[in-house]
Amino acid sequence: MPDRGGGPSGPRMRVGRPSRRARTLLMTLGVLAVLAMLFIMFAGFWTDWLWFRSVKYSTVFTTTLWTKIGLFAVFGLLMAGAVGFNIWLAHRLRPPLSAMSMEQQSLDRYRMSIAPYKKWLLLGIAVIVGLIAGASAAGQWKTWLMYVNGVPFGQKDPEFHLDVSFYTFDLPWYRFLLGFGFAAVVLSVIAAAVVHYLYGGLRVTSPGARATAAATGHLSVLLGLFVTLKAVAYWLDRYGLAVKSSDFKAADNWTGLRYVDANAYLPAKTILVAIAAICAVLFFATLWRRTWQLPVIGFGLMVLSAILIGGLYPAIVQKFQVQPNEQAKESPYVEKNIKATRDAYGIAGSEVKDYPGVPQTQDRTKLRKAADTTASVRLLDPNIVSPAFQQLQQVKGYYAFPSTLAVDRYSGQDTVIGLRELNIGGIPKNNWINDHFKYTHGYGVVAAKGTTVGDQGAPDFTQSDLPSKGMFGTDFEQRIYYGEQTKQYSIVGGPQKELDYSDDLKGEKETSYKGDSGVNLDSPINRAAYALTFSEPQILYSGAIGDGSRILYHRTPKERVEAVAPWLTIDGAPYPAVVDGRIKWIVDAYTTTNGYPYASRTTLGQSTADSLTNSQRAVVAQENQVNYIRNSVKATVDAYDGTVSLYQWDTQDPVLKTWMKAFPGTVKAKSEISKPLMDHLRYPQDLFKVQRELLTRYHVTDPQTFLSGSEAWAVPDDPTTKAGTAVPPYYLSMKLPGQTEKDQVFSLTTTFTPNERDNLSAFMAVNADPGTPDYGKISVLKLPTSKPVDGPKQVQSKFQSEPKIAESIRLLRGGDSEVEYGNLLTVPLDGGMLYVEPVYVRSSGLKYPLLRKVLVTYGGQTAFEDTLEKALNVVFGAEAPTTPVPPAQPPGEGTTTPPTATDPTVKAALADASRAIEDAEKARQAGDWAAFGKAQDEIKAALKRAIDAEAKLTPPTPAG
């Protein structure tokens, strides 16, 4: 069959050709450019392979790579084949040469221009769509691996009675296949229609039939395939209702079927499946009938049905059946949502108990003893004392501590711990050699007791100095090559020596890295690849690199764990521990999914944000929406050699089991966790914050109460800041009411308030110690609504408005000093709530905070004293309060008139007090806390003398 537009070729015009030398030069440049592009692509691939091999997780790299390549190839070829075949078929079905219409004559020049390049054009289009489709499919590698390796949950959804794994592992892959099928059909229809139009199979303005029989049949089959896929989509939409998000006043990010879904949308989707199937048959029937009439009518009916049955009918059901009696209609579905959500977030076993909120014992001596045994109150706030660690233990400017320190347990003692990491900004002179060869690591651990402080309120260090010594001894590897602040690459182990640490007597001590971490730079190819990767040409030719040189990168704990296990979500607070003579970073990791049926969704970034969230304390997956989460993996990163170890923590988690099938050998068994490491594991903060956010609503299990919202809670704002952000949870060792254990348990705690109010509604704690049988048990103490109990914000407000305390705070702020409020800890005690808050003073001279006062509030009694013991004694009546200033009482019956300066004794006493105040201010400014304490004692003694002298002058008030 002749091809239109071939035509005879005209005479060729001779065009000047470039010289042989120019052609050779251009060819050489072109080859070099191609080689350069290939090497750039190769460098990224090669350095990734070298890094994964260096951390001994090469199987993660190869499995991920081959999965991506396989998906790219399969779906790229499928898309290229589908589109290319339909272009070829449309060209093959073009009509024979016939009389030209004006429309066809205007298309002639296009046919003539592409005629010599038809094969290349077909190949080019197929390759382009194949590359795009292949790249899109490669991005679905996680979906594919979860689909082929999925294990059952052993739980079925309440509507369709399918295993949860269908929704988490299978349905996402089916949806991808469906989307791919739609894309292939739509592109094929567009490509075929263009070819049919170009070669006359379709006509827009020409007289006669608008389409040839061949074009009609071809396009009808493609449209029939489209409608068939639409029928499949309607069928999958039925199951999608179980994981569909919707707006519902009972809860944000509601997931699962409601009354209108089960009674309107679900039957509507089933009816639309049948209509779409019939419509598809009508399209396929055009192969024999050669008319568009019936399929067009059928398609129109399908669209109309989708509007009426799928849109209008559910709206009518919602308006006239649900809204008039919403609680009765929605209750069964709310009950399913509550159960699924509590299961999915691990809060189904949370125990809610009523708690009176007021002391039950009048014996204050007994209460005082109970206060000591109920909790080991942590006075050292890890979020405030970092500057004290920095000033007292930094030693050199090129070392630094994180802004938020960690809380751990050593020898049964709550301990605040931090690592002396490398601070590139503190290097005396920044240059390439110093930044990457000489200053390569931090050195030493610093730890302090959490429940006590040292002289003048400074941390009571149990491990300090450089090299570090103390409770851990000195016989452990103190060098820190991997840490939270170590973000630049270093080249170690070669001819260039590294600075180990400086000794005031012996000077600088040098070292050379002996670990097997990092990638060897002996190979010129490796050096060239890293020179390109880090945009640093000196790596290629520097003499500082030689035999044994290794490059270290990906050095933060979060970064390393996320790289070797990209299917995990990493907790925002890795913390260090000294384990078996090594410094280990402990990293909590989570498995998550967005496809747990009926479970409401939460956004990780929003749920885990609090007043301490910053660039260091941020969750990796800020925008990830999930409706299932488990702390399934505990990971460690060695601070010296960067070794990453992943341990299976949740042995029942089907999501982790699925990933362990996909990446066998990457996660170690839980039994391989050593006892010393187990002693330092804890319940993770980010999981706890997600759970507390859900428990603000899902502590309620009665559907009617849940719908009314009358029992909804809120996470209170941090009362010690003005940012309006959530209060962080706090670690401390404590006993809950009713517990019979003799020892306190390391716990993670928080509080709740009612919506839009500041009084306390509940207290929540989780057993954070894996060494106990109740690890992970969540306990919630619910306070009565009839007798409001002060919440954190109210306690803080009353504390700051108390006249005596306010005057003390004013004195503490004298001389440009700053007052900082530590963590406001809440401890349930004999039916009431004991609040404890350390108060720090940062003087202008010292520039780091020292613990100066402790606030304690219980049962309406408040104390503000120098020590926790003194404050507890005052609150429980075992000791008189210390009054730094005269009590501000209004004169009247039964009161004492304030001292006057008319009596010589009173006058002399007040003069002594004035001088002592001046001495106190001078001592504060100089940072001489011993002198400051002495001056405070003199102030108290002088005021007491004045009050006693005035009392002798004041006649007694007559009785009656």
PDB file of N, CA and C in Angstrom, residues 728-777:
ATOM      1  N   PRO A 728       7.351  18.792  76.352  1.00  0.00           N
ATOM      2  CA  PRO A 728       7.979  17.510  76.014  1.00  0.00           C
ATOM      3  C   PRO A 728       7.739  16.485  77.106  1.00  0.00           C
ATOM      4  N   PRO A 729       7.782  15.209  76.785  1.00  0.00           N
ATOM      5  CA  PRO A 729       7.719  14.195  77.841  1.00  0.00           C
ATOM      6  C   PRO A 729       9.050  14.127  78.576  1.00  0.00           C
ATOM      7  N   TYR A 730       9.012  13.638  79.802  1.00  0.00           N
ATOM      8  CA  TYR A 730      10.221  13.614  80.629  1.00  0.00           C
ATOM      9  C   TYR A 730      10.490  12.211  81.151  1.00  0.00           C
ATOM     10  N   TYR A 731      11.776  11.837  81.118  1.00  0.00           N
ATOM     11  CA  TYR A 731      12.221  10.586  81.735  1.00  0.00           C
ATOM     12  C   TYR A 731      12.500  10.821  83.212  1.00  0.00           C
ATOM     13  N   LEU A 732      12.033   9.930  84.071  1.00  0.00           N
ATOM     14  CA  LEU A 732      12.453   9.915  85.464  1.00  0.00           C
ATOM     15  C   LEU A 732      12.072   8.574  86.073  1.00  0.00           C
ATOM     16  N   SER A 733      12.763   8.201  87.114  1.00  0.00           N
ATOM     17  CA  SER A 733      12.466   6.953  87.820  1.00  0.00           C
ATOM     18  C   SER A 733      11.383   7.224  88.852  1.00  0.00           C
ATOM     19  N   MET A 734      10.317   6.395  88.853  1.00  0.00           N
ATOM     20  CA  MET A 734       9.192   6.667  89.737  1.00  0.00           C
ATOM     21  C   MET A 734       8.357   5.409  89.929  1.00  0.00           C
ATOM     22  N   LYS A 735       7.441   5.482  90.884  1.00  0.00           N
ATOM     23  CA  LYS A 735       6.444   4.438  91.112  1.00  0.00           C
ATOM     24  C   LYS A 735       5.062   5.049  90.908  1.00  0.00           C
ATOM     25  N   LEU A 736       4.198   4.306  90.266  1.00  0.00           N
ATOM     26  CA  LEU A 736       2.820   4.746  90.109  1.00  0.00           C
ATOM     27  C   LEU A 736       1.984   4.287  91.293  1.00  0.00           C
ATOM     28  N   PRO A 737       0.890   4.981  91.576  1.00  0.00           N
ATOM     29  CA  PRO A 737       0.022   4.576  92.683  1.00  0.00           C
ATOM     30  C   PRO A 737      -0.451   3.141  92.512  1.00  0.00           C
ATOM     31  N   GLY A 738      -0.415   2.403  93.589  1.00  0.00           N
ATOM     32  CA  GLY A 738      -0.877   1.018  93.551  1.00  0.00           C
ATOM     33  C   GLY A 738       0.190   0.009  93.222  1.00  0.00           C
ATOM     34  N   GLN A 739       1.332   0.464  92.747  1.00  0.00           N
ATOM     35  CA  GLN A 739       2.403  -0.467  92.436  1.00  0.00           C
ATOM     36  C   GLN A 739       3.062  -0.938  93.725  1.00  0.00           C
ATOM     37  N   THR A 740       3.336  -2.218  93.771  1.00  0.00           N
ATOM     38  CA  THR A 740       3.900  -2.804  94.985  1.00  0.00           C
ATOM     39  C   THR A 740       5.410  -2.980  94.901  1.00  0.00           C
ATOM     40  N   GLU A 741       6.002  -2.671  93.732  1.00  0.00           N
ATOM     41  CA  GLU A 741       7.441  -2.838  93.605  1.00  0.00           C
ATOM     42  C   GLU A 741       8.165  -1.933  94.596  1.00  0.00           C
ATOM     43  N   LYS A 742       9.242  -2.462  95.123  1.00  0.00           N
ATOM     44  CA  LYS A 742      10.034  -1.672  96.063  1.00  0.00           C
ATOM     45  C   LYS A 742      10.852  -0.615  95.335  1.00  0.00           C
ATOM     46  N   ASP A 743      11.284  -0.961  94.141  1.00  0.00           N
ATOM     47  CA  ASP A 743      12.154  -0.046  93.414  1.00  0.00           C
ATOM     48  C   ASP A 743      11.347   0.799  92.436  1.00  0.00           C
ATOM     49  N   GLN A 744      11.838   2.000  92.228  1.00  0.00           N
ATOM     50  CA  GLN A 744      11.245   2.868  91.218  1.00  0.00           C
ATOM     51  C   GLN A 744      11.606   2.346  89.827  1.00  0.00           C
ATOM     52  N   VAL A 745      10.770   2.658  88.847  1.00  0.00           N
ATOM     53  CA  VAL A 745      10.961   2.188  87.484  1.00  0.00           C
ATOM     54  C   VAL A 745      11.256   3.377  86.575  1.00  0.00           C
ATOM     55  N   PHE A 746      12.229   3.228  85.717  1.00  0.00           N
ATOM     56  CA  PHE A 746      12.553   4.273  84.746  1.00  0.00           C
ATOM     57  C   PHE A 746      11.360   4.445  83.811  1.00  0.00           C
ATOM     58  N   SER A 747      10.807   5.646  83.778  1.00  0.00           N
ATOM     59  CA  SER A 747       9.549   5.887  83.073  1.00  0.00           C
ATOM     60  C   SER A 747       9.647   7.125  82.199  1.00  0.00           C
ATOM     61  N   LEU A 748       8.710   7.216  81.272  1.00  0.00           N
ATOM     62  CA  LEU A 748       8.544   8.399  80.433  1.00  0.00           C
ATOM     63  C   LEU A 748       7.151   8.939  80.712  1.00  0.00           C
ATOM     64  N   THR A 749       7.054  10.224  81.055  1.00  0.00           N
ATOM     65  CA  THR A 749       5.797  10.751  81.584  1.00  0.00           C
ATOM     66  C   THR A 749       5.359  12.013  80.845  1.00  0.00           C
ATOM     67  N   THR A 750       4.066  12.285  80.940  1.00  0.00           N
ATOM     68  CA  THR A 750       3.506  13.515  80.383  1.00  0.00           C
ATOM     69  C   THR A 750       2.176  13.788  81.066  1.00  0.00           C
ATOM     70  N   THR A 751       1.595  14.938  80.757  1.00  0.00           N
ATOM     71  CA  THR A 751       0.302  15.319  81.334  1.00  0.00           C
ATOM     72  C   THR A 751      -0.666  15.719  80.222  1.00  0.00           C
ATOM     73  N   PHE A 752      -1.962  15.735  80.569  1.00  0.00           N
ATOM     74  CA  PHE A 752      -3.013  16.176  79.663  1.00  0.00           C
ATOM     75  C   PHE A 752      -3.861  17.234  80.353  1.00  0.00           C
ATOM     76  N   THR A 753      -4.430  18.100  79.550  1.00  0.00           N
ATOM     77  CA  THR A 753      -5.410  19.074  80.039  1.00  0.00           C
ATOM     78  C   THR A 753      -6.674  18.952  79.197  1.00  0.00           C
ATOM     79  N   PRO A 754      -7.819  19.409  79.711  1.00  0.00           N
ATOM     80  CA  PRO A 754      -9.028  19.416  78.872  1.00  0.00           C
ATOM     81  C   PRO A 754      -8.848  20.384  77.704  1.00  0.00           C
ATOM     82  N   ASN A 755      -9.625  20.183  76.656  1.00  0.00           N
ATOM     83  CA  ASN A 755      -9.589  21.105  75.523  1.00  0.00           C
ATOM     84  C   ASN A 755      -9.958  22.518  75.967  1.00  0.00           C
ATOM     85  N   GLU A 756      -9.142  23.483  75.573  1.00  0.00           N
ATOM     86  CA  GLU A 756      -9.391  24.897  75.815  1.00  0.00           C
ATOM     87  C   GLU A 756      -9.369  25.276  77.295  1.00  0.00           C
ATOM     88  N   ARG A 757      -8.825  24.398  78.151  1.00  0.00           N
ATOM     89  CA  ARG A 757      -8.695  24.736  79.569  1.00  0.00           C
ATOM     90  C   ARG A 757      -7.309  24.337  80.052  1.00  0.00           C
ATOM     91  N   ASP A 758      -6.937  24.902  81.225  1.00  0.00           N
ATOM     92  CA  ASP A 758      -5.572  24.703  81.709  1.00  0.00           C
ATOM     93  C   ASP A 758      -5.457  23.780  82.905  1.00  0.00           C
ATOM     94  N   ASN A 759      -6.589  23.329  83.472  1.00  0.00           N
ATOM     95  CA  ASN A 759      -6.472  22.427  84.618  1.00  0.00           C
ATOM     96  C   ASN A 759      -6.070  21.030  84.151  1.00  0.00           C
ATOM     97  N   LEU A 760      -5.644  20.215  85.060  1.00  0.00           N
ATOM     98  CA  LEU A 760      -5.114  18.892  84.745  1.00  0.00           C
ATOM     99  C   LEU A 760      -6.258  17.899  84.551  1.00  0.00           C
ATOM    100  N   SER A 761      -6.195  17.141  83.458  1.00  0.00           N
ATOM    101  CA  SER A 761      -7.227  16.130  83.227  1.00  0.00           C
ATOM    102  C   SER A 761      -6.683  14.712  83.369  1.00  0.00           C
ATOM    103  N   ALA A 762      -5.376  14.513  83.106  1.00  0.00           N
ATOM    104  CA  ALA A 762      -4.829  13.161  83.217  1.00  0.00           C
ATOM    105  C   ALA A 762      -3.309  13.208  83.278  1.00  0.00           C
ATOM    106  N   PHE A 763      -2.763  12.140  83.790  1.00  0.00           N
ATOM    107  CA  PHE A 763      -1.312  11.939  83.838  1.00  0.00           C
ATOM    108  C   PHE A 763      -1.019  10.610  83.140  1.00  0.00           C
ATOM    109  N   MET A 764      -0.009  10.608  82.279  1.00  0.00           N
ATOM    110  CA  MET A 764       0.314   9.416  81.494  1.00  0.00           C
ATOM    111  C   MET A 764       1.772   9.036  81.720  1.00  0.00           C
ATOM    112  N   ALA A 765       2.016   7.753  81.894  1.00  0.00           N
ATOM    113  CA  ALA A 765       3.387   7.256  82.057  1.00  0.00           C
ATOM    114  C   ALA A 765       3.500   5.914  81.358  1.00  0.00           C
ATOM    115  N   VAL A 766       4.696   5.639  80.836  1.00  0.00           N
ATOM    116  CA  VAL A 766       4.966   4.341  80.233  1.00  0.00           C
ATOM    117  C   VAL A 766       6.224   3.786  80.885  1.00  0.00           C
ATOM    118  N   ASN A 767       6.201   2.501  81.154  1.00  0.00           N
ATOM    119  CA  ASN A 767       7.379   1.831  81.696  1.00  0.00           C
ATOM    120  C   ASN A 767       8.446   1.810  80.597  1.00  0.00           C
ATOM    121  N   ALA A 768       9.552   2.532  80.830  1.00  0.00           N
ATOM    122  CA  ALA A 768      10.577   2.707  79.806  1.00  0.00           C
ATOM    123  C   ALA A 768      11.788   1.817  80.020  1.00  0.00           C
ATOM    124  N   ASP A 769      11.713   0.894  80.970  1.00  0.00           N
ATOM    125  CA  ASP A 769      12.858   0.049  81.303  1.00  0.00           C
ATOM    126  C   ASP A 769      12.658  -1.354  80.733  1.00  0.00           C
ATOM    127  N   PRO A 770      13.445  -1.744  79.687  1.00  0.00           N
ATOM    128  CA  PRO A 770      13.264  -3.075  79.092  1.00  0.00           C
ATOM    129  C   PRO A 770      13.607  -4.216  80.036  1.00  0.00           C
ATOM    130  N   GLY A 771      14.301  -3.910  81.127  1.00  0.00           N
ATOM    131  CA  GLY A 771      14.664  -4.958  82.071  1.00  0.00           C
ATOM    132  C   GLY A 771      13.538  -5.373  82.985  1.00  0.00           C
ATOM    133  N   THR A 772      12.375  -4.780  82.848  1.00  0.00           N
ATOM    134  CA  THR A 772      11.225  -5.108  83.688  1.00  0.00           C
ATOM    135  C   THR A 772      10.145  -5.792  82.854  1.00  0.00           C
ATOM    136  N   PRO A 773       9.316  -6.631  83.471  1.00  0.00           N
ATOM    137  CA  PRO A 773       8.292  -7.363  82.696  1.00  0.00           C
ATOM    138  C   PRO A 773       7.208  -6.470  82.114  1.00  0.00           C
ATOM    139  N   ASP A 774       6.987  -5.305  82.691  1.00  0.00           N
ATOM    140  CA  ASP A 774       5.918  -4.410  82.226  1.00  0.00           C
ATOM    141  C   ASP A 774       6.426  -3.354  81.253  1.00  0.00           C
ATOM    142  N   TYR A 775       7.592  -3.596  80.627  1.00  0.00           N
ATOM    143  CA  TYR A 775       8.109  -2.608  79.681  1.00  0.00           C
ATOM    144  C   TYR A 775       7.055  -2.312  78.608  1.00  0.00           C
ATOM    145  N   GLY A 776       6.864  -1.021  78.345  1.00  0.00           N
ATOM    146  CA  GLY A 776       5.921  -0.604  77.321  1.00  0.00           C
ATOM    147  C   GLY A 776       4.486  -0.476  77.795  1.00  0.00           C
ATOM    148  N   LYS A 777       4.215  -0.808  79.054  1.00  0.00           N
ATOM    149  CA  LYS A 777       2.845  -0.681  79.562  1.00  0.00           C
ATOM    150  C   LYS A 777       2.519   0.788  79.808  1.00  0.00           C
TER     151      LYS A 777
END
